[in-house]
Coordinates of C-alpha atoms and ligand atoms in Angstrom, one line a residue:
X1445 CA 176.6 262.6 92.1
X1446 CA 175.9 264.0 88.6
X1447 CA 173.9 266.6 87.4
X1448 CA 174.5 265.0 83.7
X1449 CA 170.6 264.7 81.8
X1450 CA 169.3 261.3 82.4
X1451 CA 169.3 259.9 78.8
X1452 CA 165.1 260.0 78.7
X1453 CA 165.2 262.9 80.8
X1454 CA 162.7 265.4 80.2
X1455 CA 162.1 267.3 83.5
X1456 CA 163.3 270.6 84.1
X1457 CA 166.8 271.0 85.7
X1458 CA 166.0 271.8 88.9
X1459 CA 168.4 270.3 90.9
X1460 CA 171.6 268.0 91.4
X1461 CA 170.1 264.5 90.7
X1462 CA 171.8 261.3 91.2
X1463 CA 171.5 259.3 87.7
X1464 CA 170.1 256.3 90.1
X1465 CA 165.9 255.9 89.3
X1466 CA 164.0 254.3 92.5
X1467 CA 161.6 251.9 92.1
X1468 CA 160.7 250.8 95.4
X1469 CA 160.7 251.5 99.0
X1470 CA 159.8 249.8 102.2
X1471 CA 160.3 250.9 105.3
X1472 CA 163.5 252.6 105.8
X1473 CA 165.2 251.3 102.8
X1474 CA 164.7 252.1 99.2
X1475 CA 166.1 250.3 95.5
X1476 CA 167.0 251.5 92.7
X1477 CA 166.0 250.3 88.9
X1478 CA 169.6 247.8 89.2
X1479 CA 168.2 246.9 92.4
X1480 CA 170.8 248.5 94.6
X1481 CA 169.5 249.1 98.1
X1482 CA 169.4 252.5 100.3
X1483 CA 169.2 253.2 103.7
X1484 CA 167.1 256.1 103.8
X1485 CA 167.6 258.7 106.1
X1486 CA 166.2 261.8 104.2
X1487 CA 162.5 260.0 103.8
X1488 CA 161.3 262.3 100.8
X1489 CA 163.0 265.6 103.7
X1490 CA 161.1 264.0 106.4
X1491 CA 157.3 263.1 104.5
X1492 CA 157.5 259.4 105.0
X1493 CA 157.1 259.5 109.1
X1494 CA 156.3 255.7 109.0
X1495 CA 158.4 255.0 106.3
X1496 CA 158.3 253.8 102.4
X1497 CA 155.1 252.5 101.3
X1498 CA 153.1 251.9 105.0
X1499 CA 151.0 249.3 104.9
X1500 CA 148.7 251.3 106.8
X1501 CA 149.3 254.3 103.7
X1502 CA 148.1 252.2 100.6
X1503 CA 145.7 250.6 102.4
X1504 CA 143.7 253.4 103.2
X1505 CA 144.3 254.9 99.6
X1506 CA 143.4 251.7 97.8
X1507 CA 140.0 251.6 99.9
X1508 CA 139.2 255.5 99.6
X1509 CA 140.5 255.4 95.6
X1510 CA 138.0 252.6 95.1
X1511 CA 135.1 254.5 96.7
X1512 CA 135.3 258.2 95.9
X1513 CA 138.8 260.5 94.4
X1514 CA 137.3 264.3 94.6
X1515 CA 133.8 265.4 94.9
X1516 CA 134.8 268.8 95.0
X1517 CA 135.8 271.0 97.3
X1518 CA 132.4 272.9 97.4
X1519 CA 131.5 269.8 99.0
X1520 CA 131.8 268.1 102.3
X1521 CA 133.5 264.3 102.5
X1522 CA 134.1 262.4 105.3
X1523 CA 138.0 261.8 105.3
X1524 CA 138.2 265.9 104.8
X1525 CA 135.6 265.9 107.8
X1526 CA 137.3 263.1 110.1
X1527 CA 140.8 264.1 109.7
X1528 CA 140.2 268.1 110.5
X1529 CA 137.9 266.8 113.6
X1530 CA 140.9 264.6 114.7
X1531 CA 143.7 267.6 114.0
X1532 CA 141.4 269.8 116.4
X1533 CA 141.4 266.9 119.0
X1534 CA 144.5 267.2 119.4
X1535 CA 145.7 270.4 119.1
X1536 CA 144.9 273.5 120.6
X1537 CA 143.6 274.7 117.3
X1538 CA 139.4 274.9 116.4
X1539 CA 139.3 274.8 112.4
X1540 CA 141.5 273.4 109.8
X1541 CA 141.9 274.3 106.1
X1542 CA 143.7 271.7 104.0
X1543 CA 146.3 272.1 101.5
X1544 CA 148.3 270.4 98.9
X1545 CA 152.0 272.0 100.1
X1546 CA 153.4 273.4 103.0
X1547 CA 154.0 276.0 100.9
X1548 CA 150.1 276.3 99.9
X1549 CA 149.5 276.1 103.5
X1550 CA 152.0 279.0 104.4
X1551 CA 150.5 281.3 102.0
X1552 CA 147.1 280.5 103.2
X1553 CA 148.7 281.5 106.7
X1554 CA 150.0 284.4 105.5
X1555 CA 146.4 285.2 103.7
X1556 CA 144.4 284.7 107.4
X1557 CA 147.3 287.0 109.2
X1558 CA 146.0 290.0 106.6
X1559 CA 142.6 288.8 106.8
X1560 CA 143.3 289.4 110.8
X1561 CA 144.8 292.5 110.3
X1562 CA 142.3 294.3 108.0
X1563 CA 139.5 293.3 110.2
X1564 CA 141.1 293.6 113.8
X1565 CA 144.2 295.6 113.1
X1566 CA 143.8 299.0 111.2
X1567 CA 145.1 296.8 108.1
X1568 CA 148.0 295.8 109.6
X1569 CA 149.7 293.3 107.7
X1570 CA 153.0 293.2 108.6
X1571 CA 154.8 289.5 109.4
X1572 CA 157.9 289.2 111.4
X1573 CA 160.3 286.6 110.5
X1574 CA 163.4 284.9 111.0
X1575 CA 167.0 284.8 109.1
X1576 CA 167.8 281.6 108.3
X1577 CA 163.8 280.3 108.4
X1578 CA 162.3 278.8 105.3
X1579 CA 159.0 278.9 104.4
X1580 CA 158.2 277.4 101.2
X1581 CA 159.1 278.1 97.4
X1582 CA 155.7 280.5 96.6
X1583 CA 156.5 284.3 96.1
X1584 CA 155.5 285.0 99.2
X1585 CA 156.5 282.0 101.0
X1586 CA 160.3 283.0 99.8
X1587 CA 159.5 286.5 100.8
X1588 CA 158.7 285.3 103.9
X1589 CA 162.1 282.8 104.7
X1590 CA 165.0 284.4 105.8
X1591 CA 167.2 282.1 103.5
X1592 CA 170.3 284.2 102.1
X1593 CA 170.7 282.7 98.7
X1594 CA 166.8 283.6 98.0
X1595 CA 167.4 287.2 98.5
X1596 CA 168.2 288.2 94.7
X1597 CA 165.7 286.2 93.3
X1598 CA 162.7 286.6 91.3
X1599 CA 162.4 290.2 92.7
X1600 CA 160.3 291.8 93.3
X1601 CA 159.3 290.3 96.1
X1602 CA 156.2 290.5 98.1
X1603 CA 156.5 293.0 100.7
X1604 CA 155.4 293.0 104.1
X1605 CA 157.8 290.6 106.1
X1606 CA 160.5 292.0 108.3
X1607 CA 163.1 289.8 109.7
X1608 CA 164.3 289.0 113.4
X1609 CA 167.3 286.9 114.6
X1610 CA 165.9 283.5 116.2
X1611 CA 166.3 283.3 119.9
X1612 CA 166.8 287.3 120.2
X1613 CA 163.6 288.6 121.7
X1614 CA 164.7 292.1 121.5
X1615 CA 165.5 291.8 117.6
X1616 CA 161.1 290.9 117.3
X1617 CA 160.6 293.6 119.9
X1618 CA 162.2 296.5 118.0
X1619 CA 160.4 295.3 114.5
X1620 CA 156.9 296.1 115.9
X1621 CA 154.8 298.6 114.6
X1622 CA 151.6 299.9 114.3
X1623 CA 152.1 297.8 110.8
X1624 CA 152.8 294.5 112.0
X1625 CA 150.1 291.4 112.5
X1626 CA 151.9 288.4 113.1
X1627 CA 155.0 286.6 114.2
X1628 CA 155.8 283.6 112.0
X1629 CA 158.1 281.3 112.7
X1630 CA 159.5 277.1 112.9
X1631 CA 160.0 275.6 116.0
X1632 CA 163.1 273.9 115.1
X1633 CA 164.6 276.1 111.7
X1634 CA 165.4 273.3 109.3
X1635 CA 166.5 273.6 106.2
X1636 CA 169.2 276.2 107.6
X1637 CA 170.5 273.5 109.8
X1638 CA 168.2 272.3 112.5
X1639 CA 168.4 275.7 114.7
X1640 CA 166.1 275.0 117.5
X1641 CA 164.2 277.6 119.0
X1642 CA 164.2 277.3 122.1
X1643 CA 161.4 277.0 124.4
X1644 CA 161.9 280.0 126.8
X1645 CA 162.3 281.9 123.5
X1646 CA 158.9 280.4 122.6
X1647 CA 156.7 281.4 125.6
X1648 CA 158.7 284.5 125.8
X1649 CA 157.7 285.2 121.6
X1650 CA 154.1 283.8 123.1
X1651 CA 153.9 286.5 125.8
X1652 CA 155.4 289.7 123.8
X1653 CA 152.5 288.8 120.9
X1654 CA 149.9 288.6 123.0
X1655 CA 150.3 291.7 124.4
X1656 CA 150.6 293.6 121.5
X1657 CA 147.6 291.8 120.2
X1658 CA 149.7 289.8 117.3
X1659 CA 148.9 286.7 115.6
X1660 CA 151.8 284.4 116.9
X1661 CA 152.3 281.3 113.8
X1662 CA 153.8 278.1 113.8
X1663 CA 155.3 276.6 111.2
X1664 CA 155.6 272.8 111.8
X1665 CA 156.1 271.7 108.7
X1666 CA 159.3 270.2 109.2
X1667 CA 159.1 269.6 113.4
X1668 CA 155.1 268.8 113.1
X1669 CA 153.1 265.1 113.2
X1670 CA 155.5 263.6 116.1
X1671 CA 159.0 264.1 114.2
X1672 CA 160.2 266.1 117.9
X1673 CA 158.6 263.6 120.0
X1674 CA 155.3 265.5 120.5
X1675 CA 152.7 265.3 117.8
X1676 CA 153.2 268.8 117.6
X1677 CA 156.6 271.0 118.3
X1678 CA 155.0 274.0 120.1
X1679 CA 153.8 271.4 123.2
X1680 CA 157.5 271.1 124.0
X1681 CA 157.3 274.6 125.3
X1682 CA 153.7 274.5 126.5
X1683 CA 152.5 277.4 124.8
X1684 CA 149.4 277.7 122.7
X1685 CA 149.9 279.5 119.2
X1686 CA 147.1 281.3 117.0
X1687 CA 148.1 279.8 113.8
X1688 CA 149.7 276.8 112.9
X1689 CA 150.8 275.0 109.3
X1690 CA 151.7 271.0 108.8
X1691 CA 153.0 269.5 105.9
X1692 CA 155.2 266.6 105.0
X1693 CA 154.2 263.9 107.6
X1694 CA 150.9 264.6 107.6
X1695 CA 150.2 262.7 104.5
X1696 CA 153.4 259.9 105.3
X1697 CA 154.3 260.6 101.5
X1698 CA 151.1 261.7 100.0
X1699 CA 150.6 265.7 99.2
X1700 CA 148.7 266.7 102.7
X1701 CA 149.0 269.8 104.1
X1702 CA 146.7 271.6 106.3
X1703 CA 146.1 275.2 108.3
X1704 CA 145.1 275.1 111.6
X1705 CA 143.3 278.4 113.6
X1706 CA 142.2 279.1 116.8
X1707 CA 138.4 280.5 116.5
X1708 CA 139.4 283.8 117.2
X1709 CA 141.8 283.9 114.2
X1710 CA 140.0 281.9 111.7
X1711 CA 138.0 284.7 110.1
X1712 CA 138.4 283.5 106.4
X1713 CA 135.0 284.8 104.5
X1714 CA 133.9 282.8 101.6
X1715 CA 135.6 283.1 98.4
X1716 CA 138.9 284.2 100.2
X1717 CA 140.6 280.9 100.4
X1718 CA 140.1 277.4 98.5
X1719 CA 141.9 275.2 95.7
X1720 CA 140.0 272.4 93.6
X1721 CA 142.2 269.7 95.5
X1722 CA 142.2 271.0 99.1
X1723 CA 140.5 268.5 101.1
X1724 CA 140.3 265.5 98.9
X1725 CA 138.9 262.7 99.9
X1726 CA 141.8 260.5 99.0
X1727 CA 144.4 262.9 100.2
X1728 CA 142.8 262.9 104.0
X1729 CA 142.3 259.1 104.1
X1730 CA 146.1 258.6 104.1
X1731 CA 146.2 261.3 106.7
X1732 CA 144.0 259.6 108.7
X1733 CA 146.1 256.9 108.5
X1734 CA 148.8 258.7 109.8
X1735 CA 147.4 260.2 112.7
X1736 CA 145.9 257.2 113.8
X1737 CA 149.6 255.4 114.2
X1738 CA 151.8 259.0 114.8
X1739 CA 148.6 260.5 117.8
X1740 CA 149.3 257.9 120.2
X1741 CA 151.4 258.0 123.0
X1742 CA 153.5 255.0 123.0
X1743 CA 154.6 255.8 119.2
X1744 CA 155.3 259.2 120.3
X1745 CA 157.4 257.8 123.2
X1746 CA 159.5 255.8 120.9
X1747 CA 160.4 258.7 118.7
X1748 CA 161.9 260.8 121.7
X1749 CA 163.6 257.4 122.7
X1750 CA 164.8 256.1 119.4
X1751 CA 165.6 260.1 118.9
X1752 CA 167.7 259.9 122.5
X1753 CA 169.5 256.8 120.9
X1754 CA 169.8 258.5 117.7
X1755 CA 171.7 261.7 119.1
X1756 CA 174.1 259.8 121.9
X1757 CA 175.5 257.2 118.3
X1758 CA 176.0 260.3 116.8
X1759 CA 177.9 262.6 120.0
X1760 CA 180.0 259.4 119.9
X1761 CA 180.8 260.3 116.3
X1762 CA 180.9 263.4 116.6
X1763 CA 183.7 262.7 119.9
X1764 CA 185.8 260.1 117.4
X1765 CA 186.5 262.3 114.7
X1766 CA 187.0 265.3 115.8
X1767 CA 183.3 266.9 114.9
X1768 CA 181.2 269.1 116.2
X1769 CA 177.8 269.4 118.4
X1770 CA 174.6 267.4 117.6
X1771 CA 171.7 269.6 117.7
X1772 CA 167.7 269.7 117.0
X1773 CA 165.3 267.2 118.9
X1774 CA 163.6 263.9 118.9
X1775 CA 164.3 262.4 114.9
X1776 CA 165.4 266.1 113.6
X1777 CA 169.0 266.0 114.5
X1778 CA 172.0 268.0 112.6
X1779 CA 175.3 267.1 113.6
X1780 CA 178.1 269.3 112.9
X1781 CA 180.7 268.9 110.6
X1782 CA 182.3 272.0 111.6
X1783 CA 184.0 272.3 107.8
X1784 CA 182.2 272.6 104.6
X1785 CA 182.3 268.6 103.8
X1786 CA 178.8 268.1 103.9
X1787 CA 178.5 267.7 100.0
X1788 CA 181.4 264.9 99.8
X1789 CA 180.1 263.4 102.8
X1790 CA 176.3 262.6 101.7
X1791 CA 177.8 261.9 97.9
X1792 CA 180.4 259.0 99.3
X1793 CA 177.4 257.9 101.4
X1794 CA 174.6 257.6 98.1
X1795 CA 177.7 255.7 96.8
X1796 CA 177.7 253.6 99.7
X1797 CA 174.3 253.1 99.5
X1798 CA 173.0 255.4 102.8
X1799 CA 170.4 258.8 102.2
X1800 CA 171.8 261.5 103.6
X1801 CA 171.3 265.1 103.7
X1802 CA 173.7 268.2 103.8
X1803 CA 171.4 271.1 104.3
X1804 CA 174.1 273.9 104.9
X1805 CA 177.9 273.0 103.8
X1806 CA 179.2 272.1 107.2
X1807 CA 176.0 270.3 108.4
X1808 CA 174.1 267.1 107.9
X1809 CA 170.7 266.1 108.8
X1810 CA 168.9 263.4 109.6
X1811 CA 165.7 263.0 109.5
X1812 CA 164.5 258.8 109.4
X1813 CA 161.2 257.5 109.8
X1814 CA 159.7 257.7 112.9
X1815 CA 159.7 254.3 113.3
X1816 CA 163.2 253.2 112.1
X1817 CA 164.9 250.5 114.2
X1818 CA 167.8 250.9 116.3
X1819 CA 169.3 248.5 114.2
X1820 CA 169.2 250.6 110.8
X1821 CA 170.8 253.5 113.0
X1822 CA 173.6 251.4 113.8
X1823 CA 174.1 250.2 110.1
X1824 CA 174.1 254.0 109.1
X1825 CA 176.2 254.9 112.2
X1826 CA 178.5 252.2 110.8
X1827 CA 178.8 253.5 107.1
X1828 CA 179.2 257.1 108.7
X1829 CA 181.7 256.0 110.8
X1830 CA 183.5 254.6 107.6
X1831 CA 183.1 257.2 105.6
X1832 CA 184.2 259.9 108.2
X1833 CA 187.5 258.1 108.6
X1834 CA 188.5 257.6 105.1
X1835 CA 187.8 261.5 105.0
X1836 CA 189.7 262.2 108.0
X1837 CA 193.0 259.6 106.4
X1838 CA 192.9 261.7 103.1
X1839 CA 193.0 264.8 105.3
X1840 CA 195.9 263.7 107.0
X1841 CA 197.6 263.0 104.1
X1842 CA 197.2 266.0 102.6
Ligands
LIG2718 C1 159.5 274.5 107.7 C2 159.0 274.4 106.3 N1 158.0 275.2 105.8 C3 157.6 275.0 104.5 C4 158.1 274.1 103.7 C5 157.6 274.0 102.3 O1 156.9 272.8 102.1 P1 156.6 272.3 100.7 O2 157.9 271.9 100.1 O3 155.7 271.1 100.9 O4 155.9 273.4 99.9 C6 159.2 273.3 104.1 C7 159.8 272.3 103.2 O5 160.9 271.9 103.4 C8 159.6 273.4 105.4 O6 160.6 272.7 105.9

C-alpha cells in the first residue's frame, strides 16, 4: 500500500490508495491495468451485491441509456415509477424518494423527521443516535454518526442529534425529551465493525418509540437489499419501522439510493425535498435489475446459506490462530483480530491479490457479492489462512 501520487494523478488526496488502476471486473474477481487478478471481497463496501459488471446491470443500462437518460425529475418515468412500486411491495413502507447517496438519502431522512416534528411534534426535531453508527459524509449525516474520529471535524456541526449506546435501551430512554422526534439507527453498525443490533433491542427500540410517538429510522444502507439474508435487515426482528434509507446494493454498483416512508410519516410538501438526478430513469433500471434477482426467495436463501458457510470457514480461522469471535449476519461478517493488525493483514492480502477490508484496527470485514461461490470463499479462506500464519511465525519470532 502507498499513498505516493499516481504519476497522472490529479484527484484530490483523500485517501490511502493502492498505486494498482482496475480495469475490469467480473463477478467476484477484479484486474488490474498489468492484468493482475483480485478476489474481491470489499465489492465497491458492499454496492456490487451481484458482483462486477452483472450481466443483468449493463443490460438494463444499455437498453434504458438507449431509450431515455433524464427527463427531469419534475417529471414522471417509468423505471422511477416501477422500482418505487416494487420497493413498497415489499417492504412495509408506502412511498419512496430516490437519491444519489446514502448519504443524500440520510439527509433526506433527517429532513422528513423535522418535517414530522414541526407538523406533529411542537417542532421537535431532536434525533437519537448511536456511538460508533455512521451515517454518511454530509454535515449532518457526520453530525448524525457516532464515529469518534469525526468529532473535531469541520465544526460546527449541525445540532440536534444526541447519542445512545447500541443495545442499551435505558441509554435512548434517558435521551427523550419534549425535543426529540426520531430514533435513527443501522441494524447491523458497520463501518465501526459489524456491531449487530440485536433484535430484542430492535422490537424493544420499536415499542419505547411508539409510545412516545417517535419516528423510529432504519438505516440499511450497509445491511439493506438481501446482504443479511432478508431483503431488508429490520424483518430479522419482525418489527415495522417508520422510516427507512437503502443505498449501495440497490443500484449493484450504480449511484441508487432511495427513502422509504410509511404514509403516516411521508409528509414532505412540495419544494421541500428533490435533486435534478433523483429518480433517473437510468439510475432505477439498474435497480430494477437488482431487485428482480436480490427479491426472490431462493436468492435470499442462499445468502443466509453461503453466509452460514461463510462464518463456520472463518470460526475455523478464527479457532487456528488464535483469533477472536466472528460477528454480524448473513454476508456482513467481521471477524476479530483481537490486536490492531488489521492494516498489515488487508495490505499482505492486496499483495496477494485478495480485497479485504479493516474497518477498525483490530477487525476485518467481509462483505462479497451475494452471489459468490463457495469455492471463491475457500480460495480466500486459503490466502487468509496463509497470510495469518506467516503473521503469527514473525510474531513468534519476535
Ligand atoms: C450505514 C451507512 N449509512 C450511510 C452510508 C453513506 O453512504 P454513501 O457513501 O453512499 O453516501 C454508508 C456508507 O458506508 C453506510 O454504511
Amino acid at each position: 500500500m502507498t499513498n505516493t501520487a499516481h504519476p497522472f494523478d490529479a484527484l484530490m488526496d483523500i485517501t490511502v490508495r493502492p498505486q494498482a488502476v482496475f480495469v475490469r471486473g467480473e463477478g467476484s474477481f477484479l484486474w488490474d491495468a498489468s492484468g493482475n487478478r483480485y478476489l474481491d471481497f470489499v465489492q465497491g463496501w458492499a454496492v456490487n451485491c451481484l458482483g462486477h459488471s452483472p450481466a443483468a446491470v449493463a443490460d438494463a443500462l444499455c437498453t434504458q441509456a438507449r431509450l431515455l437518460l433524464t427527463p427531469s425529475p419534475a417529471f414522471y418515468n417509468a423505471p422511477a415509477l416501477k422500482l418505487a412500486k416494487a420497493l413498497v411491495d415489499k417492504s412495509c413502507f408506502d412511498q419512496v424518494f430516490f437519491a444519489n447517496s446514502g448519504a443524500e438519502a440520510n439527509e433526506g431522512a433527517i429532513k422528513l423527521a423535522r418535517k414530522f416534528g414541526a407538523l406533529h411534534k411542537n417542532g421537535a426535531y431532536e434525533i437519537i443516535t448511536f456511538e460508533g453508527g455512521f451515517h454518511g459524509r454530509t454535515l449532518a449525516t457526520m453530525s448524525a454518526s457516532g464515529k469518534k474520529a469525526f468529532e473535531p471535524l469541520f465544526e460546527p456541526k449541525v445540532p440536534g442529534f444526541r447519542k445512545a449506546r447500541l443495545n442499551d435501551l435505558d441509554s435512548v430512554q434517558r435521551l427523550i425529551s419534549a425535543n426529540t422526534v426520531a430514533v435513527m439507527l443501522e441494524p447491523i453498525q458497520g463501518e465501526a465493525g459489524v456491531w449487530p443490533a440485536t433484535d430484542q433491542f430492535l422490537r424493544e427500540l420499536r415499542a419505547l418509540t411508539s409510545k412516545h410517538g417517535l419516528l423510529l429510522i432504519v438505516d440499511e444502507i450497509q445491511t439493506g437489499m438481501g446482504r443479511t439474508g432478508k431483503l431488508f435487515g429490520y424483518e430479522h426482528a419482525a418489527i415495522t419501522p417508520d422510516i427507512m434509507t437503502l443505498g449501495k446494493g440497490i443500484g449493484g454498483g450504480v449511484p441508487l439510493a432511495a427513502l422509504l416512508a410509511t404514509e403516516r410519516a411521508s409528509c414532505f410538501e412540495h419544494g421541500d425535498q428533490g435533486g435534478t438526478f433523483n429518480g433517473n430513469p437510468l439510475m432505477c433500471a439498474a435497480g430494477l435489475a437488482v431487485l428482480e434477482v436480490v427479491g426472490e426467495q431462493a436468492f435470499l436463501k442462499s445468502v443466509t446459506d453461503t453466509g452460514l458457510f461463510l462464518e463456520g470457514e472463518l470460526q475455523k480461522l478464527s479457532a487456528r490462530h488464535g483469533l477472536g469471535e466472528v460477528r454480524g449476519r448473513g454476508l456482513l461478517l467481521a471477524l476479530d483480530l483481537k490486536l490492531p493488525i488489521g492494516a498489515s493483514i488487508i495490505a499482505q492480502a492486496f499483495e496477494a491479490g485478495m480485497l479485504l477490508n479493516s474497518p477498525q484496527p483490530n477487525a476485518l470485514r467481509f462483505m462479497p457479492a451475494l452471489n459468490v461461490t463457495r469455492e471463491e470463499i475457500a480460495e480466500l479462506i486459503d490466502g487468509l489462512d496463509a497470510i495469518l500464519t506467516k503473521v503469527g511465525a514473525a510474531r513468534r519470532v519476535a
